[in-house]
Amino acid sequence: MDELLGAAVKAVGGVERPGQVAMARAVQQAIDAGDHLAVQAGTGTGKSLAYLVPSIRHAMTSEGAVVVSTATIALQRQLVDRDLPRLAKALAPSLPGEPTFAILKGRRNYLCRYKAAAGWPDDEPDQLFDPREVSLTGRMVQRIQEWAEETETGDRDELVPGVSEQAWRQFSVSSRECLGAQRCPSGMECFAELARARAGESDIVVTNHALLAIDAMEDLPLLPEHEVVIVDEAHELVDRVTSVVTGELSETMVTVAVSRVGRLIEQPTADRLMEAGDDLKALLAAAPPGRLDELPQVLGLTLALVRDSAWACITALGPRNSSDKDDPEKAGLRKAAFTALDEVHDTAQRMLDAFGHAEEVDRAEVVWLDGATDRRPPTLRVAPLTVAGMLRDKLFGDRTVVLTSATLALGGTFDGLARQWGIGPADGDRSGWSGLDVGSPFDHPRSGILYVAKHLPQPGRDGLPEAYLDEITELIEAAGGRTLGLFSSMRAAKAATEALRERLSVPLLCQGDDSTMLLVKQFAEDEPTCLFGTLSLWQGVDVPGPSLRLVIIDRIPFPRPDDPLSSARQRHIAAKGGNGFMSVAATHAALLLAQGAGRLLRSQHDKGVVAVLDPRLATARYAGFLRASLPPFWSTNDPDTVRQALKRLSAS
């Protein structure tokens, strides 16, 4: 293992680090023993090599592939385009041959040759019609058509700049809509099937958390046979899996189902579903958004009507496996109709099943209504209160899983996330998994200061207090700009930007002014520039060097009190005798705080300040838990000390 890691580090021009060596050895031991492992590895550890090298070693000396799952496209591309090609060549002399690798995404990410050629009608609902949008979508459709003639992979991510979901949907199908390689006229040259074939022949398969979840939960496997899974960016696993298994129902979905089935069955049957959709539309338009703890009688009747009308359409379509080999276009239309109807029927039934439990502890799912937006009608959603059981049974059950991230040990322990993953500790049982923190190569106490503005008032609901704006102004002036402002809401970020542009002489950018990628690029290239934003910046900014000396966090990022899913999860845990606030809200806040604070030090030479304006990080009972989740910076509550430190850094 040490020999292979040494060759890998040399190949990428890196330096072997103690944390990297410890992680690689631990990953190898976990794979060999068949145990689960959680590894916290700080920025700069080189964790990609630390899990790729033992993974390649295992894949080359066993029968199955190793699946590496990430949360972001950026890391997938880094692994496939940069890390794995260099590792394959460097490790080949010490292995039975040169390792192979492939990237595999969900079928929706690949161009469907048959749908593109057949010109299936678009079933976008008329109520979202906008001439400007139609014109823009038309230009995107033309770009896709031109690209389709030359692409070798059919991978949507090749399209730069990207295209809207509305345009792409006209050229892609979900796995449920797909005719299958045997029945599809384009099956032999299907991009998704070719990608699966490449993955099936590869030693390392790189995928994403969503596809990993679908593969684990569905009866039909999407990924090749594998015994080992590496989950990078594992702090996002629960949210990504929850997103995959969240169902939704709206008038748009019913309209789409009716449009797909209308030409295939008798009109009165389709009309009944349309009428049920109209009833749903009227009901949701009049209902207040928010969580539904009890099922209103009228909603229950409407959901039952939607469910039964959808089932009548499904029945009218006839047998699912009827032979349409001589008419592939009809087969495609039937498959699309079944898919849309199944989703409407099953989601309505699932929502009805979510109610009627005698005790809160018996409840398994939560239903809520999202209000209308400019682009979306009111939408009912249903999600599980926990995905721990699914992950335990479907993902961890018969595989070895290694989970890693820079942020996993919350409050100084892995137990919080381990419970969400479904691997313990249950009743004190920690068998079958272990946690390891390999630290960071950065000297946090010497390189960074954690400043908590204990003297400020607690944040309120009515925007940023004037004292906060004064504090931000003084900090940015001391730093000479060079500030990343992380705000708990876009409204707060925009309000701060508008107020401070009049007070500061340095350039100030706000998320939404342009694409986030371009804003981060501008921020990195112009030292005095400041960048304010919200959630995606908490985890998506990597700016080493003097352009970033100060990270400002306006408040502890608890989920909103009216967030339907997190509030329901808190209540459910409390009903079972646990601490709902600490298990859900505080864990969520600790994770985001650690991610936000992690933006400061991105290289060995970086120095600076993380300033948290929320005094609760110094005074609240839960402050110790949150502080224990942060990197071990030198800490202070003295604003003068911090301003002087920033001025010295600015002058250096």
XYZ file of C-alpha atoms in Angstrom:
652
model
C 0.000 0.000 0.000
C 2.757 2.441 0.944
C 4.630 1.676 -2.290
C 1.533 2.303 -4.398
C 0.704 5.527 -2.549
C 4.256 6.771 -2.989
C 4.072 6.168 -6.734
C 0.714 7.938 -6.894
C 1.905 11.017 -5.003
C 4.977 11.251 -7.241
C 2.817 10.986 -10.360
C 0.700 13.998 -9.381
C 3.682 16.034 -8.224
C 2.482 16.103 -4.642
C 3.999 15.604 -1.205
C 3.118 12.620 0.950
C 1.350 13.708 4.125
C 0.856 11.776 7.382
C -2.934 12.201 7.222
C -3.001 10.889 3.673
C -0.946 7.817 4.600
C -3.136 7.119 7.659
C -6.291 7.419 5.561
C -5.015 5.169 2.768
C -4.052 2.464 5.252
C -7.417 2.731 7.033
C -9.317 2.478 3.744
C -7.313 -0.602 2.774
C -7.987 -2.228 6.151
C -11.716 -1.483 5.932
C -11.933 -2.959 2.425
C -9.974 -6.057 3.417
C -12.055 -6.569 6.569
C -15.386 -5.731 4.950
C -16.138 -3.032 7.541
C -17.650 0.421 7.031
C -15.412 3.439 7.620
C -16.027 7.176 8.028
C -12.963 9.394 7.473
C -12.774 13.113 8.117
C -9.894 14.526 6.072
C -9.357 18.266 6.072
C -8.649 20.368 3.000
C -5.143 19.723 1.694
C -4.940 16.152 2.996
C -5.070 14.644 -0.487
C -8.027 12.413 0.331
C -8.792 11.600 -3.318
C -5.499 9.735 -3.661
C -5.938 8.238 -0.199
C -9.107 6.406 -1.256
C -8.361 5.920 -4.971
C -5.101 4.015 -4.462
C -6.536 1.290 -2.158
C -9.660 1.178 -4.345
C -7.599 0.547 -7.481
C -5.547 -2.058 -5.640
C -8.710 -3.895 -4.582
C -10.390 -3.672 -7.997
C -7.299 -5.042 -9.752
C -6.972 -7.989 -7.389
C -10.657 -8.948 -7.091
C -13.552 -9.708 -9.401
C -15.707 -6.601 -8.917
C -15.460 -2.895 -9.628
C -15.205 -0.194 -6.975
C -17.837 2.553 -7.206
C -16.789 6.094 -6.263
C -19.754 8.410 -5.628
C -19.516 12.199 -5.401
C -22.047 14.978 -4.836
C -20.735 17.441 -7.414
C -19.988 17.357 -11.120
C -16.762 19.280 -10.446
C -15.293 16.450 -8.377
C -16.467 13.811 -10.855
C -14.675 15.654 -13.642
C -11.545 16.083 -11.506
C -11.424 12.360 -10.803
C -12.062 11.226 -14.380
C -10.153 13.892 -16.287
C -7.186 14.485 -13.988
C -6.620 12.097 -11.073
C -7.484 8.674 -12.499
C -5.588 8.979 -15.830
C -2.377 9.864 -13.985
C -2.888 7.190 -11.348
C -3.597 4.484 -13.921
C -0.234 5.030 -15.611
C 1.685 5.466 -12.361
C 0.325 2.331 -10.657
C 0.306 -0.008 -13.670
C 3.932 -1.252 -13.175
C 3.065 -2.447 -9.646
C -0.283 -4.048 -10.571
C -1.431 -6.898 -12.836
C -2.205 -4.323 -15.546
C -3.289 -0.738 -16.149
C -6.480 0.108 -14.235
C -9.512 1.216 -16.224
C -12.164 3.707 -15.204
C -15.424 5.229 -16.421
C -18.013 7.794 -15.414
C -21.683 6.783 -15.191
C -24.663 9.079 -14.667
C -28.420 8.698 -14.664
C -30.108 8.040 -18.005
C -31.579 11.553 -18.001
C -28.048 12.928 -18.446
C -27.578 11.253 -21.844
C -29.087 12.216 -25.181
C -31.688 9.685 -26.340
C -31.032 9.073 -30.047
C -34.487 7.631 -30.645
C -36.380 10.476 -28.979
C -34.269 13.020 -30.884
C -34.980 11.273 -34.194
C -38.639 10.456 -33.570
C -39.520 14.024 -32.636
C -41.887 13.094 -29.810
C -44.285 15.949 -29.009
C -43.301 18.187 -26.130
C -45.776 18.061 -23.268
C -44.925 21.343 -21.563
C -48.070 22.828 -19.948
C -49.519 25.895 -21.644
C -49.787 27.911 -18.439
C -46.031 28.480 -18.349
C -45.999 29.887 -21.880
C -43.687 32.880 -22.241
C -42.664 34.083 -25.731
C -39.168 35.008 -24.529
C -38.698 31.636 -22.873
C -39.954 29.861 -25.991
C -37.495 31.768 -28.173
C -34.588 31.025 -25.829
C -35.584 27.365 -25.575
C -35.786 27.182 -29.368
C -32.193 28.356 -29.691
C -31.096 25.803 -27.093
C -32.947 23.037 -28.945
C -31.110 23.985 -32.139
C -27.773 23.842 -30.287
C -28.600 20.380 -28.953
C -29.547 19.169 -32.437
C -26.246 20.390 -33.872
C -24.277 18.901 -30.983
C -26.121 15.582 -31.357
C -24.564 15.138 -34.801
C -21.005 15.243 -33.461
C -21.017 14.063 -29.815
C -19.395 10.737 -29.012
C -20.789 10.392 -25.490
C -24.194 12.135 -25.548
C -23.339 13.475 -22.074
C -25.250 16.660 -21.261
C -22.277 18.076 -19.378
C -20.404 18.404 -22.671
C -22.789 21.222 -23.592
C -21.063 24.461 -22.559
C -22.773 26.770 -21.892
C -25.491 24.538 -20.524
C -29.107 24.300 -21.638
C -32.351 24.564 -19.701
C -34.165 21.541 -18.337
C -37.098 22.349 -20.622
C -34.895 22.147 -23.729
C -32.988 19.060 -22.599
C -36.153 17.163 -21.695
C -37.063 17.044 -25.394
C -33.981 14.890 -26.038
C -33.802 12.671 -22.952
C -35.802 9.966 -21.195
C -35.833 8.638 -17.652
C -35.009 5.013 -16.937
C -38.755 4.335 -16.525
C -39.579 5.887 -19.908
C -36.814 4.024 -21.747
C -37.985 1.295 -24.147
C -34.935 -0.804 -23.369
C -32.032 -1.627 -25.649
C -33.764 -4.708 -27.091
C -36.934 -2.905 -28.185
C -35.567 0.517 -29.123
C -34.605 1.060 -32.788
C -31.560 3.022 -31.532
C -30.726 0.524 -28.785
C -27.460 -0.625 -30.324
C -26.053 2.918 -30.375
C -27.727 4.246 -27.209
C -25.411 6.615 -25.346
C -26.698 5.550 -21.915
C -26.251 1.853 -22.734
C -22.757 2.500 -24.117
C -21.852 4.325 -20.892
C -23.169 1.386 -18.851
C -21.182 -1.037 -20.994
C -17.978 0.968 -20.428
C -18.687 1.055 -16.691
C -19.280 -2.697 -16.654
C -15.801 -3.296 -18.029
C -14.031 -0.819 -15.739
C -12.205 -1.219 -12.449
C -13.296 2.156 -11.043
C -16.761 3.588 -11.779
C -17.335 7.239 -10.868
C -20.966 8.221 -10.289
C -23.088 10.583 -8.180
C -25.045 10.207 -4.949
C -28.407 10.326 -6.735
C -27.607 7.437 -9.067
C -26.028 5.517 -6.197
C -29.289 5.896 -4.258
C -31.467 4.885 -7.204
C -29.262 1.843 -7.860
C -29.533 0.793 -4.214
C -33.292 1.385 -3.903
C -34.560 0.080 -7.256
C -34.956 -3.563 -8.211
C -33.129 -3.097 -11.518
C -29.417 -2.393 -10.921
C -27.953 0.564 -12.801
C -24.364 0.167 -11.644
C -22.126 -2.825 -12.406
C -21.581 -5.520 -9.772
C -19.569 -4.078 -6.892
C -18.704 -4.905 -3.303
C -17.044 -1.616 -2.348
C -18.433 1.937 -2.456
C -16.451 5.094 -1.725
C -18.737 8.028 -0.849
C -16.851 11.305 -1.210
C -18.532 14.547 -0.079
C -20.405 12.208 2.266
C -21.811 15.117 4.299
C -24.297 15.579 1.430
C -25.398 11.937 1.169
C -28.562 12.171 3.292
C -29.858 15.290 1.523
C -29.200 13.815 -1.944
C -30.907 10.529 -1.063
C -33.848 12.390 0.485
C -34.201 14.389 -2.730
C -34.283 11.182 -4.800
C -37.081 9.641 -2.730
C -39.184 12.818 -2.351
C -42.421 12.637 -4.342
C -44.370 15.568 -5.731
C -47.833 16.152 -7.169
C -49.203 19.182 -8.989
C -51.711 20.096 -11.672
C -48.789 20.228 -14.135
C -47.958 16.569 -13.514
C -51.583 15.570 -14.031
C -51.759 17.658 -17.222
C -48.631 15.971 -18.573
C -50.046 12.523 -17.774
C -53.306 13.373 -19.574
C -51.464 14.704 -22.625
C -49.384 11.519 -22.851
C -52.274 9.117 -22.514
C -54.948 11.077 -24.364
C -54.279 9.632 -27.825
C -53.991 6.059 -26.553
C -57.261 5.535 -24.656
C -60.912 6.569 -24.912
C -61.473 10.265 -24.307
C -63.968 10.016 -21.398
C -61.417 8.097 -19.294
C -58.710 10.691 -19.932
C -61.215 13.485 -19.267
C -61.926 12.129 -15.786
C -58.230 12.458 -14.915
C -58.173 15.986 -16.344
C -61.189 16.923 -14.208
C -59.482 15.495 -11.121
C -56.423 17.588 -12.008
C -58.623 20.693 -12.251
C -60.033 19.954 -8.782
C -56.480 19.589 -7.452
C -55.456 22.854 -9.125
C -58.298 24.814 -7.516
C -57.713 23.263 -4.103
C -53.942 23.891 -4.026
C -54.335 27.454 -5.311
C -56.546 28.293 -2.327
C -54.532 26.419 0.331
C -51.813 28.077 2.458
C -48.276 26.722 1.941
C -46.705 24.714 4.728
C -46.625 21.355 6.482
C -49.784 19.252 6.677
C -50.024 17.455 10.010
C -53.590 16.295 9.402
C -55.270 15.441 6.103
C -58.130 17.864 5.333
C -61.197 15.941 4.203
C -61.496 17.776 0.889
C -57.807 17.140 0.097
C -58.198 13.480 0.968
C -61.159 13.155 -1.397
C -59.295 14.992 -4.158
C -56.158 12.859 -3.799
C -58.303 9.716 -3.904
C -60.026 11.005 -7.033
C -56.673 11.721 -8.720
C -55.379 8.284 -7.720
C -58.457 6.423 -8.965
C -58.665 8.396 -12.217
C -54.998 7.687 -12.914
C -55.583 3.984 -12.241
C -58.509 3.953 -14.662
C -56.187 5.356 -17.350
C -53.510 2.786 -16.523
C -56.076 0.003 -16.821
C -57.374 1.407 -20.120
C -53.850 1.314 -21.588
C -53.905 -2.478 -21.370
C -51.048 -4.880 -20.540
C -47.676 -3.217 -19.997
C -45.800 -5.935 -21.860
C -47.987 -5.901 -24.961
C -45.875 -6.329 -28.070
C -45.285 -3.130 -30.021
C -42.108 -4.300 -31.737
C -43.530 -3.435 -35.134
C -44.415 0.076 -33.981
C -41.611 1.458 -31.789
C -43.123 4.952 -31.827
C -46.321 3.637 -30.262
C -44.260 1.614 -27.783
C -42.418 4.780 -26.776
C -45.642 6.721 -26.326
C -47.163 3.924 -24.203
C -44.066 3.717 -22.012
C -44.082 7.494 -21.487
C -47.794 7.379 -20.614
C -47.320 4.554 -18.100
C -44.433 6.448 -16.484
C -46.412 9.677 -16.019
C -49.551 7.870 -14.808
C -47.626 5.659 -12.375
C -46.009 8.716 -10.835
C -49.348 10.480 -10.367
C -51.086 7.364 -9.005
C -48.282 6.221 -6.697
C -47.580 9.695 -5.288
C -51.264 10.333 -4.531
C -51.470 6.976 -2.740
C -48.250 7.677 -0.855
C -49.627 11.001 0.363
C -52.826 9.372 1.582
C -50.779 6.715 3.405
C -48.757 9.414 5.195
C -51.745 10.262 7.425
C -53.962 8.413 9.889
C -51.337 7.256 12.409
C -52.448 7.182 16.029
C -49.091 8.315 17.409
C -46.401 10.632 16.072
C -43.780 7.892 16.487
C -45.705 5.768 13.961
C -45.560 8.431 11.259
C -43.101 7.595 8.456
C -43.478 10.513 6.044
C -44.353 14.191 5.975
C -46.495 16.027 3.409
C -46.301 19.737 2.703
C -47.433 22.310 0.155
C -44.961 24.544 -1.643
C -46.533 27.776 -2.848
C -46.571 28.868 -6.468
C -43.623 30.660 -8.081
C -43.252 32.415 -11.429
C -42.206 29.128 -13.013
C -44.062 26.511 -10.981
C -47.645 26.003 -9.776
C -48.433 25.063 -6.144
C -46.933 21.624 -5.509
C -47.615 18.976 -2.880
C -44.538 17.085 -1.702
C -44.009 13.967 0.391
C -40.714 12.844 1.914
C -39.555 10.281 4.484
C -38.841 11.477 8.005
C -35.625 9.487 7.881
C -33.642 7.670 5.210
C -31.517 5.823 7.771
C -33.390 2.537 7.377
C -33.215 2.687 3.568
C -29.486 3.394 3.612
C -28.812 0.704 6.211
C -30.702 -1.970 4.301
C -30.041 -0.983 0.699
C -26.612 0.667 0.641
C -24.708 -0.630 3.653
C -26.356 -4.040 3.804
C -24.144 -6.164 1.553
C -21.311 -3.794 0.629
C -18.280 -2.215 2.243
C -18.816 1.548 2.337
C -16.140 4.182 2.978
C -17.515 7.675 3.614
C -15.247 10.707 3.554
C -15.403 14.494 3.649
C -13.642 17.442 5.216
C -16.673 17.731 7.514
C -18.055 14.615 9.204
C -17.193 14.798 12.921
C -19.864 17.179 14.201
C -19.503 18.236 17.803
C -16.296 16.220 17.789
C -17.994 12.887 16.997
C -19.153 10.924 13.964
C -22.243 9.639 15.788
C -24.667 12.293 14.517
C -24.109 11.579 10.831
C -23.729 7.853 11.461
C -27.265 7.796 12.873
C -28.548 9.576 9.765
C -26.760 6.980 7.595
C -28.372 4.159 9.555
C -25.161 2.580 10.832
C -25.370 3.514 14.499
C -24.663 3.974 17.227
C -27.838 2.083 18.133
C -28.004 1.250 21.847
C -24.261 1.828 22.045
C -23.512 -0.722 19.309
C -20.677 0.475 17.048
C -19.796 -2.886 15.544
C -19.183 -3.002 11.823
C -18.058 0.611 11.404
C -15.433 3.005 12.699
C -14.586 6.686 12.435
C -11.197 8.258 11.819
C -10.192 11.935 11.794
C -6.847 12.270 10.016
C -6.734 16.003 10.673
C -5.452 18.633 8.298
C -1.990 19.666 7.077
C -2.894 23.268 7.971
C -1.787 24.823 11.261
C -5.178 26.295 12.111
C -4.251 28.072 15.399
C -1.366 29.887 13.682
C -3.084 30.514 10.359
C -6.593 31.565 11.312
C -8.651 33.404 13.890
C -12.230 32.555 14.828
C -13.886 35.791 15.885
C -17.326 35.653 17.490
C -18.921 39.101 17.840
C -20.272 38.473 21.330
C -21.110 42.168 21.845
C -23.658 42.299 18.987
C -27.409 41.805 19.547
C -28.951 38.485 18.611
C -30.046 38.398 14.960
C -33.716 39.109 14.427
C -36.222 38.315 11.712
C -36.361 41.828 10.269
C -33.167 41.854 8.235
C -29.663 42.817 9.328
C -29.510 45.144 12.348
C -27.580 48.373 11.859
C -24.948 47.134 14.319
C -24.237 44.200 12.000
C -23.747 46.503 9.014
C -21.353 48.658 11.056
C -19.407 45.571 12.137
C -19.149 44.234 8.571
C -17.994 47.640 7.307
C -15.206 47.877 9.891
C -14.019 44.329 9.263
C -13.909 44.723 5.470
C -12.098 48.068 5.735
C -9.504 46.464 8.019
C -9.031 43.588 5.575
C -8.808 45.862 2.537
C -11.695 44.011 0.914
C -10.786 40.345 0.241
C -13.964 39.172 1.955
C -16.365 36.309 1.357
C -19.708 37.085 3.006
C -21.833 34.011 3.734
C -25.430 34.873 4.563
C -28.279 32.742 5.826
C -30.643 33.987 3.100
C -30.446 35.650 -0.291
C -32.544 38.515 1.072
C -29.898 39.202 3.734
C -27.068 38.970 1.183
C -28.758 41.456 -1.152
C -29.687 43.837 1.660
C -26.112 43.862 2.933
C -24.772 44.406 -0.580
C -27.037 47.388 -1.232
C -26.295 48.996 2.135
C -22.519 48.477 2.032
C -21.909 49.536 -1.558
C -22.564 53.082 -0.335
C -20.128 52.716 2.585
C -17.198 50.819 1.050
C -14.688 51.866 -1.588
C -13.813 48.276 -2.604
C -15.756 46.382 -5.330
C -18.658 44.375 -3.915
C -20.257 41.505 -5.856
C -23.471 39.717 -4.923
C -24.622 36.262 -5.923
C -27.164 36.657 -8.687
C -25.347 39.571 -10.368
C -23.913 37.017 -12.816
C -23.316 33.268 -12.928
C -21.797 32.047 -9.669
C -18.781 30.593 -11.504
C -17.953 33.951 -13.115
C -18.449 35.855 -9.854
C -16.068 33.520 -7.994
C -13.528 33.910 -10.828
C -13.729 37.704 -10.626
C -13.462 37.566 -6.836
C -10.350 35.387 -7.028
C -8.581 37.491 -9.669
C -9.116 40.945 -8.138
C -7.725 41.096 -4.594
C -9.778 43.983 -3.124
C -13.086 42.536 -4.387
C -15.674 41.171 -1.935
C -18.296 38.547 -2.724
C -21.591 38.126 -0.832
C -23.937 35.210 -1.275
C -25.811 32.310 0.244
C -25.946 28.517 0.309
C -23.925 27.468 -2.765
C -21.048 29.717 -1.668
C -20.892 28.037 1.751
C -19.578 24.881 0.073
C -18.583 25.818 -3.471
C -15.781 28.374 -3.208
C -12.108 27.404 -3.452
C -10.005 30.583 -3.536
C -6.470 30.114 -2.168
C -4.119 33.071 -1.813
C -4.435 36.739 -0.783
C -7.823 37.301 -2.478
C -9.538 35.760 0.563
C -8.510 36.962 4.013
C -11.870 37.272 5.725
C -14.952 35.020 5.839
C -18.011 36.669 7.402
C -20.956 34.542 8.560
C -23.968 36.646 9.485
C -25.772 34.118 11.695
C -25.754 30.477 12.752
C -27.305 28.700 9.738
C -30.135 26.854 11.425
C -32.890 25.611 9.117
C -35.868 27.950 8.993
C -38.392 27.221 11.786
C -41.100 26.800 9.148
C -39.074 24.414 6.988
C -41.556 21.526 6.611
C -39.113 18.635 6.475
C -36.624 19.634 9.167
C -39.368 20.748 11.587
C -41.216 17.449 11.064
C -38.014 15.495 11.622
C -37.333 17.400 14.858
C -40.824 16.671 16.147
C -40.570 12.997 15.181
C -37.248 12.523 16.994
C -38.631 14.302 20.082
C -41.672 11.992 20.077
C -39.283 9.024 20.181
C -37.519 10.459 23.219
C -34.580 12.087 21.461
C -33.414 15.677 21.214
C -34.935 16.880 17.964
C -33.227 20.261 18.029
C -29.722 18.849 18.476
C -30.246 15.915 16.090
C -31.643 18.004 13.236
C -31.289 21.779 13.581
C -27.971 21.905 15.436
C -26.461 19.160 13.258
C -27.539 21.029 10.116
C -26.052 24.272 11.462
C -22.803 22.603 12.535
C -22.327 21.068 9.114
C -22.843 24.346 7.271
C -20.744 26.331 9.763
C -17.849 23.927 9.325
C -18.202 24.068 5.542
C -18.344 27.865 5.589
C -15.362 28.238 7.897
C -13.505 25.795 5.658
C -13.504 28.385 2.854
C -10.738 30.368 4.615
C -7.683 28.110 4.439
C -7.289 26.479 1.024
C -3.481 26.241 0.866
C -0.540 25.979 3.283
C 0.237 29.711 3.012
C -3.273 31.086 3.577
C -4.032 33.210 6.639
C -7.098 35.095 7.775
C -10.187 35.444 9.944
C -13.548 33.705 10.174
C -15.941 36.238 11.715
C -19.274 34.958 13.044
C -21.540 37.893 13.870
C -24.100 35.791 15.764
C -23.331 36.081 19.520
C -25.148 32.816 20.228
C -21.988 30.997 19.109
C -20.466 32.288 22.361
C -23.452 32.348 24.702
C -25.971 29.612 23.848
C -26.088 26.183 25.513
C -25.444 24.491 22.164
C -22.455 26.730 21.365
C -19.962 24.114 22.562
C -21.332 21.551 20.102
C -21.088 24.015 17.214
C -17.586 25.200 18.182
C -16.387 21.600 18.406
C -17.453 21.135 14.770
C -15.222 23.967 13.527
C -11.513 23.835 12.646
C -9.296 24.573 15.686
C -8.637 28.251 14.949
C -7.305 30.592 17.627
C -10.437 32.285 18.949
C -11.353 35.669 20.355
C -14.368 37.892 21.068
C -12.380 41.146 20.908
C -13.153 43.219 17.784
C -10.032 45.418 18.163
C -7.755 42.374 18.190
C -9.337 41.097 14.982
C -9.237 44.423 13.167
C -5.565 44.875 14.004
C -4.777 41.359 12.778
C -6.590 42.030 9.503
C -4.744 45.325 9.012
C -1.395 43.564 9.501
C -2.394 40.912 6.966
C -3.538 43.582 4.510
C -0.210 45.384 4.798
C 1.915 42.243 4.427
